[in-house]
């Protein structure tokens, strides 16, 4: 209900006596280091204090690009009177949800159980042993719009704790029991792994599809890349030969083109905002997240492979160029997010009035106004700043015929003029105060970026992306792989927080793509090590599926299994995809059967909420696909034309195995280098005559 909107980046003025958060690395926690609240980071010290002083815990969870998190911080956490109530009555813990997604997911489940919805800021009141007894999201500073003021909530819960302790503890035990029961659920009979099931899932998604503007659902509208990737996989299987396959592709292409021309896409600098507040993809919440852009770059790349539409390739390139330009850490990793606000005003960096455009473009203003859909009244209105009028989010949905006639231009002339206009506006925008940067590096999200860069380098033949991918993998191995285990977060040379399921699974999937690009078996061997950790430390050996945290990780009040896609792929869906890839490369059938136990955990919900299981549905399509392999043996330069022929095709479930020496994988058995590069195309253990030229290979792939 109060999910991420657009924050004032620096919400807090540093106090002369900063609290304990001053010693943290998370940009979000550091924003609160100057609060008069006696904040503790998540850890034993806070819980010990709560037990020693017999106080309940106030847990506040948010993240750096969350608007209402910063609103509540300004209204309540910076207010000395409110902070005094918090410090007297509670032990206060502040958590960055991106740094501790395990803590966030446990207590978000509690918030949803109490309120029926969820979002951030998350505010949870709990006993000294971590059992929640009251929860909510944003609380205003005083009673308004049916919401109790935060000071009144603090006073009320303090009185409950001191005067009606048994009732509070009973509530906490009941809520904790509900969480444990939900985490331990056993699925009833449901949808089996079959094309009948995945076809039915396409029909369910189509029921929620916006036939006018694309996308699944209504405003606010999210890109949902996992669902769109699933639809592409169904089309790959059925092509245009079935109604389901045709419909799947049309939904994806319609959505991608509508997004690319709307304001959710940065028409000047590339990259996507988090989501659109309207159904037309026009007005976004402007924060840009690494995970969105990594996933969407790959999605546009796949759509390009299917259609050869250069416009789709352009969006993929511009999105990755944005990541390289604005999100890359000097050490080689990628930062988490760019904020929505500049100078405390939402979208200020991105929006334009016509007068601002005129200052930059002069005589070209009218052409820009027509192309970008600018109006004097504007299309973006901020309720916090009603005095700011006439501001426009740029879109690219012009009436081209009208512009050609009106300005007396040919089509090529028009496009050339617009290229120059775009460059001039971008140059002018870069002189503005930039949005704040959350410069922590998260292993999981960087795994998504690794996959996008590696695949783009291969498909688009862009060496810059390949170099960035190789450098990223080396950075993660050097900085976030300690004593044979992954750490979740890194900033400024400090890596910490035990890696979670998503870290191992996303990075493993990224390494698969990097191996396809380079043919260096070390990447695939590291991926196999990561899968070994998943199977040994995250697996539920009794009920199947995977926990979010490792068996030897920090114990929380419940140990949850992530099955439902959020903005990123579900941990279980990603683990199933990863195990399938490793099984296809290395051979153990047991790895390929991981998908069976993952699906069995959600079989009774799969079609009831199909739009929440896009990643698991992809894994089902993968499991049902024939075993297809392409082994390319030869020197790196010599085999490149063959690899380029492969890259032109969308082959989502095909093992691509390049090698200089023809060693290290079962697929290379009997396929030593033969003096010329050769490509072996195989399906279900039957191989064609090896192709030695790109033309021969293209014919076989067709």
XYZ file of C-alpha atoms in Angstrom, residues 364-637:
274
model
C 14.054 23.276 -32.179
C 11.639 23.617 -29.255
C 8.438 23.052 -31.226
C 9.801 19.846 -32.749
C 10.812 18.544 -29.315
C 7.413 19.475 -27.874
C 5.684 17.490 -30.609
C 7.964 14.475 -30.289
C 8.053 14.209 -26.507
C 4.398 15.097 -25.881
C 5.028 18.239 -23.817
C 2.129 20.482 -22.770
C 2.041 23.865 -20.981
C 0.066 22.377 -18.076
C 2.380 19.357 -17.801
C 1.645 15.693 -17.169
C 3.413 15.358 -13.808
C 1.928 16.891 -10.679
C 3.471 16.478 -7.236
C 0.968 16.832 -4.375
C 3.852 17.781 -2.061
C 4.786 20.687 -4.342
C 1.584 22.051 -5.941
C 3.419 25.272 -6.747
C 5.527 23.423 -9.325
C 3.386 23.412 -12.467
C 3.873 22.681 -16.128
C 6.357 19.819 -15.609
C 6.454 17.010 -18.134
C 7.697 13.444 -18.141
C 9.120 12.814 -21.607
C 7.504 10.126 -23.722
C 8.101 9.198 -27.365
C 4.679 8.689 -28.926
C 4.612 11.361 -31.620
C 2.296 11.678 -34.591
C 5.170 11.213 -37.025
C 3.132 11.980 -40.139
C 2.024 15.255 -38.611
C 5.587 16.219 -37.691
C 6.899 15.376 -41.161
C 4.244 17.542 -42.770
C 4.412 20.333 -40.220
C 8.196 20.756 -40.352
C 8.718 19.794 -43.983
C 11.109 16.965 -43.172
C 11.809 13.537 -44.583
C 11.804 10.605 -42.168
C 15.603 10.344 -42.003
C 15.901 14.106 -41.488
C 13.396 13.929 -38.641
C 15.273 11.142 -36.901
C 18.593 12.940 -37.332
C 17.126 16.132 -35.866
C 15.733 14.190 -32.913
C 19.105 12.523 -32.254
C 20.646 15.969 -31.935
C 17.794 17.226 -29.746
C 18.114 14.238 -27.449
C 21.868 14.750 -27.073
C 21.468 18.461 -26.266
C 18.734 17.850 -23.693
C 20.758 15.079 -22.061
C 23.819 17.296 -21.876
C 21.747 20.043 -20.250
C 20.135 17.578 -17.808
C 23.525 16.358 -16.677
C 24.225 19.859 -15.335
C 21.371 19.467 -12.843
C 21.767 18.173 -9.294
C 21.887 14.417 -9.734
C 19.681 11.941 -7.874
C 21.248 10.243 -4.867
C 23.045 6.962 -5.405
C 22.710 3.899 -3.199
C 26.238 2.670 -3.745
C 26.137 -0.668 -1.990
C 26.792 -3.693 -4.196
C 24.441 -6.651 -3.722
C 25.675 -10.042 -4.889
C 22.237 -11.241 -5.981
C 21.383 -8.199 -8.087
C 24.871 -8.236 -9.577
C 24.231 -11.826 -10.637
C 21.301 -10.518 -12.685
C 23.536 -7.822 -14.172
C 26.199 -10.420 -14.988
C 23.708 -12.487 -16.986
C 22.485 -9.415 -18.876
C 25.947 -8.141 -19.783
C 27.289 -11.545 -20.814
C 24.309 -12.395 -22.990
C 24.228 -8.929 -24.551
C 27.921 -9.182 -25.422
C 27.215 -12.454 -27.224
C 23.981 -11.466 -28.966
C 24.823 -7.873 -29.879
C 28.525 -8.562 -30.505
C 29.459 -5.749 -28.110
C 32.920 -6.390 -26.583
C 32.441 -3.632 -24.002
C 29.650 -5.612 -22.347
C 31.780 -8.755 -22.334
C 34.678 -6.958 -20.663
C 32.308 -5.561 -18.036
C 30.868 -9.040 -17.415
C 34.291 -10.638 -16.979
C 35.348 -7.823 -14.663
C 32.142 -8.143 -12.643
C 32.594 -11.880 -12.128
C 36.202 -11.323 -11.045
C 35.080 -8.628 -8.598
C 32.427 -10.856 -7.042
C 34.871 -13.710 -6.661
C 37.521 -11.483 -5.118
C 35.259 -9.406 -2.875
C 32.148 -11.438 -2.031
C 33.411 -15.063 -2.065
C 35.068 -15.667 1.291
C 36.215 -19.031 2.612
C 34.145 -20.824 0.000
C 30.934 -18.919 0.778
C 29.130 -15.930 -0.649
C 28.499 -12.708 1.214
C 25.419 -10.706 0.307
C 26.517 -7.060 0.374
C 29.681 -5.065 -0.290
C 30.530 -1.401 0.025
C 33.829 0.400 0.114
C 35.878 -2.741 0.529
C 33.704 -4.239 3.275
C 31.666 -7.358 2.494
C 29.190 -8.773 5.008
C 25.913 -10.597 5.625
C 25.819 -14.325 4.945
C 24.725 -15.049 1.387
C 21.126 -16.091 0.827
C 19.475 -18.377 -1.696
C 19.050 -15.585 -4.221
C 22.762 -14.724 -4.053
C 23.810 -18.254 -4.968
C 21.084 -18.819 -7.574
C 21.283 -15.465 -9.402
C 25.073 -15.499 -9.492
C 25.052 -19.108 -10.708
C 22.708 -18.211 -13.563
C 24.936 -15.261 -14.448
C 27.991 -17.514 -14.572
C 26.204 -19.860 -16.980
C 25.731 -16.939 -19.375
C 29.345 -15.873 -18.909
C 30.523 -19.377 -19.792
C 28.414 -19.307 -22.969
C 30.226 -16.096 -23.907
C 33.809 -16.989 -23.031
C 34.046 -20.776 -23.098
C 36.143 -20.557 -19.923
C 35.217 -23.587 -17.861
C 36.275 -21.921 -14.601
C 33.038 -19.917 -14.667
C 30.934 -23.074 -14.946
C 32.996 -24.827 -12.265
C 32.351 -21.964 -9.850
C 28.658 -22.191 -10.724
C 28.747 -25.890 -9.836
C 30.249 -24.987 -6.436
C 27.376 -22.549 -5.881
C 24.800 -25.220 -6.725
C 26.494 -27.574 -4.277
C 25.962 -24.988 -1.529
C 22.303 -24.615 -2.492
C 21.673 -28.354 -2.382
C 23.533 -28.909 0.888
C 22.723 -25.782 2.904
C 19.395 -24.389 1.654
C 17.359 -27.470 0.728
C 14.407 -28.793 2.714
C 15.224 -32.485 2.555
C 11.838 -33.483 4.016
C 9.321 -31.387 2.095
C 11.406 -30.269 -0.870
C 12.198 -26.806 -2.092
C 14.664 -24.319 -0.684
C 14.808 -21.962 2.264
C 15.797 -18.344 1.883
C 18.603 -18.748 4.406
C 21.182 -21.477 4.938
C 20.825 -24.147 7.605
C 23.864 -22.705 9.384
C 22.802 -19.093 8.921
C 21.428 -16.671 11.497
C 18.235 -18.118 12.999
C 15.113 -15.968 12.716
C 11.714 -16.677 14.235
C 10.789 -18.612 11.078
C 12.775 -19.944 8.147
C 10.877 -19.098 4.987
C 10.890 -20.476 1.472
C 10.632 -17.885 -1.322
C 8.364 -19.160 -4.091
C 6.544 -16.013 -5.168
C 8.185 -13.591 -7.599
C 8.533 -10.050 -6.341
C 10.443 -7.470 -8.375
C 13.110 -10.154 -8.712
C 12.781 -13.876 -9.503
C 11.732 -16.092 -6.611
C 14.598 -17.883 -4.910
C 13.038 -21.283 -5.534
C 12.264 -20.524 -9.169
C 15.817 -19.284 -9.762
C 17.264 -22.325 -7.954
C 15.191 -24.661 -10.144
C 16.375 -22.937 -13.327
C 19.975 -23.049 -12.098
C 19.805 -26.752 -11.219
C 18.325 -27.503 -14.649
C 21.197 -25.726 -16.392
C 23.783 -27.537 -14.307
C 22.075 -30.870 -14.980
C 22.081 -30.227 -18.711
C 25.769 -29.273 -18.685
C 27.122 -31.876 -16.282
C 24.649 -34.736 -16.595
C 23.279 -35.646 -13.126
C 19.571 -36.308 -13.627
C 18.946 -35.551 -9.951
C 19.746 -31.910 -10.550
C 17.138 -31.708 -13.281
C 14.512 -33.122 -10.913
C 14.904 -30.225 -8.477
C 12.133 -28.493 -10.400
C 9.725 -31.299 -9.423
C 10.060 -30.631 -5.716
C 9.875 -26.865 -6.191
C 6.657 -27.143 -8.194
C 5.173 -29.643 -5.733
C 5.375 -26.998 -3.011
C 3.141 -24.580 -4.909
C 1.139 -26.901 -7.157
C -2.175 -25.966 -5.539
C -1.515 -22.222 -5.962
C 0.215 -22.180 -9.327
C -2.782 -21.434 -11.509
C -4.693 -19.524 -8.852
C -1.972 -16.863 -8.861
C -0.116 -17.509 -12.107
C 1.212 -13.947 -12.368
C 3.209 -14.511 -9.183
C 5.028 -17.610 -10.428
C 6.618 -16.548 -13.703
C 10.050 -17.887 -12.743
C 8.753 -21.286 -11.653
C 6.672 -21.442 -14.828
C 9.848 -20.791 -16.833
C 11.502 -23.684 -14.994
C 8.571 -25.906 -15.931
C 8.960 -24.990 -19.604
C 12.690 -25.713 -19.336
C 12.081 -29.101 -17.702
C 9.622 -30.040 -20.457
C 11.918 -28.982 -23.288
C 13.991 -31.483 -25.290
C 17.655 -31.813 -24.385
C 19.315 -29.521 -26.909
C 23.046 -28.858 -27.042
C 25.410 -26.989 -29.308
C 29.099 -27.726 -28.769
C 31.515 -25.393 -30.565
C 35.112 -26.602 -30.587
C 37.987 -24.490 -31.861
C 40.103 -21.468 -31.035
C 38.289 -18.397 -29.752
C 38.814 -16.329 -32.901
